[in-house]
PDB file of C-alpha atoms in Angstrom:
ATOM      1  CA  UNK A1142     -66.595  43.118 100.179  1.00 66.00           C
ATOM      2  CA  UNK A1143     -67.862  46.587 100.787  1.00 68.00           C
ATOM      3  CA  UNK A1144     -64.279  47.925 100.825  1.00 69.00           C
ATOM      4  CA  UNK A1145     -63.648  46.908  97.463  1.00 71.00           C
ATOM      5  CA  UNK A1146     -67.443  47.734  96.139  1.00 69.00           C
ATOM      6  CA  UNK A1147     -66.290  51.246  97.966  1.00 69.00           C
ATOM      7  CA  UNK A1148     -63.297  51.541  95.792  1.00 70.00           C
ATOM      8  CA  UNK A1149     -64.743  50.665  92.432  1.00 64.00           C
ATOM      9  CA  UNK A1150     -67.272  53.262  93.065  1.00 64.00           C
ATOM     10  CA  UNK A1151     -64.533  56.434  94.723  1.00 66.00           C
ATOM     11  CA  UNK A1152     -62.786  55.001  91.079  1.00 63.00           C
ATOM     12  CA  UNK A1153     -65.667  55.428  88.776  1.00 64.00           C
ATOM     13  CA  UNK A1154     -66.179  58.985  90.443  1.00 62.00           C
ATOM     14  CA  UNK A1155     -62.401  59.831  90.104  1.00 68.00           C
ATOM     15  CA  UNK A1156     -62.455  59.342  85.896  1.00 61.00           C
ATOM     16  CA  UNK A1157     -65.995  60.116  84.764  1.00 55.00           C
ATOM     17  CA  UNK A1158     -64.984  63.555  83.839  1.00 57.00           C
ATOM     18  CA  UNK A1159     -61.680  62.349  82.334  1.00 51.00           C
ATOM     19  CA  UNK A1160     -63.952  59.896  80.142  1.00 51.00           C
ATOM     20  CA  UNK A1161     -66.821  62.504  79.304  1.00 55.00           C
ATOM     21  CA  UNK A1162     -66.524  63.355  75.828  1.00 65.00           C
ATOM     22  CA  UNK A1163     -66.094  67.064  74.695  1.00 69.00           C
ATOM     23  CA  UNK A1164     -68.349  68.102  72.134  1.00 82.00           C
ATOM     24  CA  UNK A1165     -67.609  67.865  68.686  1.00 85.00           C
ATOM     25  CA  UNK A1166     -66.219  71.221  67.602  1.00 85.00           C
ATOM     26  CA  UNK A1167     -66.683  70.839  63.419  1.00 89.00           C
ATOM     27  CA  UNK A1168     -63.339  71.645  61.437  1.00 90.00           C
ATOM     28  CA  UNK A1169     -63.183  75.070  59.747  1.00 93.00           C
ATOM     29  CA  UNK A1170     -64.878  74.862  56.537  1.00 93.00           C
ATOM     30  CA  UNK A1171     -62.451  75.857  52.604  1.00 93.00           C
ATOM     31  CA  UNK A1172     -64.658  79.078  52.514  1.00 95.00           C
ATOM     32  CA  UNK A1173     -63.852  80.290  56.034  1.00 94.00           C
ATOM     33  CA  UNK A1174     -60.198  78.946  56.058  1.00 95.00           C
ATOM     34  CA  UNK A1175     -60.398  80.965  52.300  1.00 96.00           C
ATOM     35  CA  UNK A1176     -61.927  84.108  53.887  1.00 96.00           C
ATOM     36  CA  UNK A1177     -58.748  84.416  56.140  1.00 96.00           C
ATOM     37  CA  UNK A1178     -56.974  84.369  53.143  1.00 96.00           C
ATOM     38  CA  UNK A1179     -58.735  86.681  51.034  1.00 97.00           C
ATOM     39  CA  UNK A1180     -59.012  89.359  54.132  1.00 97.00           C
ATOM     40  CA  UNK A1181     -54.976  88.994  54.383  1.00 97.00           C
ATOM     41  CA  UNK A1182     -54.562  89.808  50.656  1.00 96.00           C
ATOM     42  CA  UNK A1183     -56.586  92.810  50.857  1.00 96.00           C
ATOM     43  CA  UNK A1184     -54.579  93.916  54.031  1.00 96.00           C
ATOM     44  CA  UNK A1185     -51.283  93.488  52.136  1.00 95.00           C
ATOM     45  CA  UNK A1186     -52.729  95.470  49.408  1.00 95.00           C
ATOM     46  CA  UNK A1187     -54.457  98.134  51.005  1.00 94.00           C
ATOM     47  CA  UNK A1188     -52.516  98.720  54.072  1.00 93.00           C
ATOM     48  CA  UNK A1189     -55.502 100.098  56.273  1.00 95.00           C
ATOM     49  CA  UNK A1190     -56.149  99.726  59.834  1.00 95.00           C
ATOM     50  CA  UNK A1191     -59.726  98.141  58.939  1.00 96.00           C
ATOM     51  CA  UNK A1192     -58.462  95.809  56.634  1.00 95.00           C
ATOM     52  CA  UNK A1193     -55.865  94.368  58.932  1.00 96.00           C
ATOM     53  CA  UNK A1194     -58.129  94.149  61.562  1.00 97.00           C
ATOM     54  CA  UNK A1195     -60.504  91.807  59.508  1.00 97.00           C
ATOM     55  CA  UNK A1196     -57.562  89.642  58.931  1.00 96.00           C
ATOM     56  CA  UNK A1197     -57.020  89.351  62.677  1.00 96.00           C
ATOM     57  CA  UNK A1198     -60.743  88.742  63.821  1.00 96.00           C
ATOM     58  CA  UNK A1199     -60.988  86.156  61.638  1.00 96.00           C
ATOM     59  CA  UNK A1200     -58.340  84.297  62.799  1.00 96.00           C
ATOM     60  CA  UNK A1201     -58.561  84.763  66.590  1.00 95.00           C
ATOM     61  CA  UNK A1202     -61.107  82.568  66.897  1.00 94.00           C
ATOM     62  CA  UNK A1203     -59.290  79.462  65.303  1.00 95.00           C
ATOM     63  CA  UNK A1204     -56.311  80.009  67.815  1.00 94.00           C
ATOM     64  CA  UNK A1205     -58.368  77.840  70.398  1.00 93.00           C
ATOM     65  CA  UNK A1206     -60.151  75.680  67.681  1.00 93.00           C
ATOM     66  CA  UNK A1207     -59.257  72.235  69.408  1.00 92.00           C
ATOM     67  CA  UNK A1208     -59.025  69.951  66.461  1.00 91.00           C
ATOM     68  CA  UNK A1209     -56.594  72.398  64.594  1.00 93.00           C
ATOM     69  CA  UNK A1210     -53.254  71.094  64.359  1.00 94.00           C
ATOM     70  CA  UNK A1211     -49.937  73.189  66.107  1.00 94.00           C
ATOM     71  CA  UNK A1212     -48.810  74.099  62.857  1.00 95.00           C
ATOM     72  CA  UNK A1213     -51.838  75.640  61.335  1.00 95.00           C
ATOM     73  CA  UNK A1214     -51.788  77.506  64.853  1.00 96.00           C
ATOM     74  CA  UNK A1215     -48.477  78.903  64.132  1.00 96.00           C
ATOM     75  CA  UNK A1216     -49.186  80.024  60.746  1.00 96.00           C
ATOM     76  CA  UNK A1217     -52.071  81.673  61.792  1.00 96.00           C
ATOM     77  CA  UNK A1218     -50.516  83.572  64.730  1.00 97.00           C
ATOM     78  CA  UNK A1219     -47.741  84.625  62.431  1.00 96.00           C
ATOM     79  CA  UNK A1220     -50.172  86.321  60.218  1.00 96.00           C
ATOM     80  CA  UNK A1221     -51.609  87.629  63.060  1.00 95.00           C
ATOM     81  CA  UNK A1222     -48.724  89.300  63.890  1.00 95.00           C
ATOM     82  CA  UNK A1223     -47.821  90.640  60.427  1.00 94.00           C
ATOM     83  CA  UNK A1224     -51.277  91.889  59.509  1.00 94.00           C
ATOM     84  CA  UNK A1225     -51.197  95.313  60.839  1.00 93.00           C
ATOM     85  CA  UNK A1226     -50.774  98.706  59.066  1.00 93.00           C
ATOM     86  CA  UNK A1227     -47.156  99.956  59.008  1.00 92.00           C
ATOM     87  CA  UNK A1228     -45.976 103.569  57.600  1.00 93.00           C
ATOM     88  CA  UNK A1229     -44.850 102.374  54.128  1.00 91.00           C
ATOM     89  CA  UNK A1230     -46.477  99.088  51.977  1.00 90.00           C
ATOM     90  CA  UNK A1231     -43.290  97.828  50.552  1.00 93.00           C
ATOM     91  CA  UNK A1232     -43.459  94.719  48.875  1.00 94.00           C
ATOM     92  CA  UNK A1233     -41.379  93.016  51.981  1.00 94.00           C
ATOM     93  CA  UNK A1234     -44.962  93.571  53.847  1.00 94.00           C
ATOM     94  CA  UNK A1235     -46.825  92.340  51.297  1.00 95.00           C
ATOM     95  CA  UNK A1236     -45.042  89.046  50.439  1.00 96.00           C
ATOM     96  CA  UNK A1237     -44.478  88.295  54.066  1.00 96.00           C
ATOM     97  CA  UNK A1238     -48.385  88.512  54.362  1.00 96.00           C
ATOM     98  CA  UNK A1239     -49.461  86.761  50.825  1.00 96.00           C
ATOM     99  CA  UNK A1240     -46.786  84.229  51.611  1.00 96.00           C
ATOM    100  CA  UNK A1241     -48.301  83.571  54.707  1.00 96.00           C
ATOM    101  CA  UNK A1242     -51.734  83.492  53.788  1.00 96.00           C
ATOM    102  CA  UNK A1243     -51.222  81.015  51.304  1.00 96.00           C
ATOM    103  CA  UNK A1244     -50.107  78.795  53.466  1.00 96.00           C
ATOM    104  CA  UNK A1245     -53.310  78.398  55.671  1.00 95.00           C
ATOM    105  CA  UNK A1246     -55.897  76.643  52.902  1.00 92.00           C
ATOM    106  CA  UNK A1247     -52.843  74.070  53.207  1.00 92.00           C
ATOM    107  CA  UNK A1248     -51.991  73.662  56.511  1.00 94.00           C
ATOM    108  CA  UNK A1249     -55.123  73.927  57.597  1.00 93.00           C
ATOM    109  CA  UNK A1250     -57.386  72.100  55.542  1.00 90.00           C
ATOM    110  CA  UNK A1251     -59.148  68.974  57.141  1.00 86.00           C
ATOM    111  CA  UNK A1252     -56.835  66.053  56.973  1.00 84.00           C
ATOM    112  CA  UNK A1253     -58.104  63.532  53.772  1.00 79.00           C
ATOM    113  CA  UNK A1254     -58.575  60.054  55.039  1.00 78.00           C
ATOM    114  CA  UNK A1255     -56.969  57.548  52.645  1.00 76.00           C
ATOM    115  CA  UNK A1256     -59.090  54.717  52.148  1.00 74.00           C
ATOM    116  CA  UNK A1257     -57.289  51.226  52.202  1.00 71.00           C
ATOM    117  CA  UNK A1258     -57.279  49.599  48.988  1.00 69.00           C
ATOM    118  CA  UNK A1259     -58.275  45.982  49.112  1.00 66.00           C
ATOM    119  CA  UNK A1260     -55.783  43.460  48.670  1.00 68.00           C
ATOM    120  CA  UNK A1261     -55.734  41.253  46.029  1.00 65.00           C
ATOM    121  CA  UNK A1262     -55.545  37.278  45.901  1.00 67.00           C
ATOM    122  CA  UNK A1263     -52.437  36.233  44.574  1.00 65.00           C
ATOM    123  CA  UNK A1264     -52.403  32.617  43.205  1.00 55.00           C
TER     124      UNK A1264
END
C-alpha cells in the first residue's frame, strides 16, 4: 500500500511542471503587426541605416512570440534579412521588401474562429 501511495506521489512530482500552464502571452495586436509594415515601407523607400533598423527591432521581438504560427515566423525573418541599407535602392530592393511586408498583416493576423451555424430541423 505505501509502495503504490509512493508511486502516485514520485508521479505527480514527475509531471507538475509538464502540466503547469505558461502564461498567456496576448497575440500581436493589427496596429503593431501594421507598424512592422509601415517601418518596412519606409525602409524600402528611404534606404537608411535608421530606417532599416526600425524595421528589424520591431520584429525581433515576435521571433519568440509563442502563439505565432511558423509561417508568420518565416516571413518575418525574411524581412529581417532584407531590411538593411544596400549601395543602390533599385526597385528589386524595394519590391522584395513591400512584397514582404504585405504579407505579415496576413499571415500573421490572429486566426478568426468560425462560429458553427446551427443546424436546422428537417421534416
Amino acid at each position: 500500500m505505501t509502495s503504490k501511495i509512493t508511486r502516485v506521489l514520485l508521479l505527480l512530482c514527475i509531471t507538475s511542471p509538464a502540466i503547469a500552464t505558461e502564461p498567456y502571452v496576448p497575440w500581436p495586436s493589427k496596429d503593431q503587426l501594421q507598424g512592422i509594415e509601415r517601418a518596412a515601407y519606409t525602409c524600402s523607400r528611404d534606404n537608411t541605416t535608421e530606417a532599416c533598423a526600425r524595421v528589424r527591432q520591431l520584429a525581433d521581438p515576435l521571433m519568440d512570440h509563442p502563439r505565432l504560427p511558423g509561417l508568420c515566423k518565416d516571413v518575418l525573418w525574411s524581412l529581417m534579412d532584407e531590411a538593411k541599407a544596400a549601395s543602390t535602392n533599385d526597385y528589386r530592393r524595394k519590391d522584395t521588401i513591400t512584397n514582404t511586408a504585405r504579407r505579415i498583416p496576413r499571415v500573421c493576423a490572429e486566426p478568426v474562429k468560425k462560429k458553427e451555424k446551427p443546424k436546422s430541423r428537417q421534416a
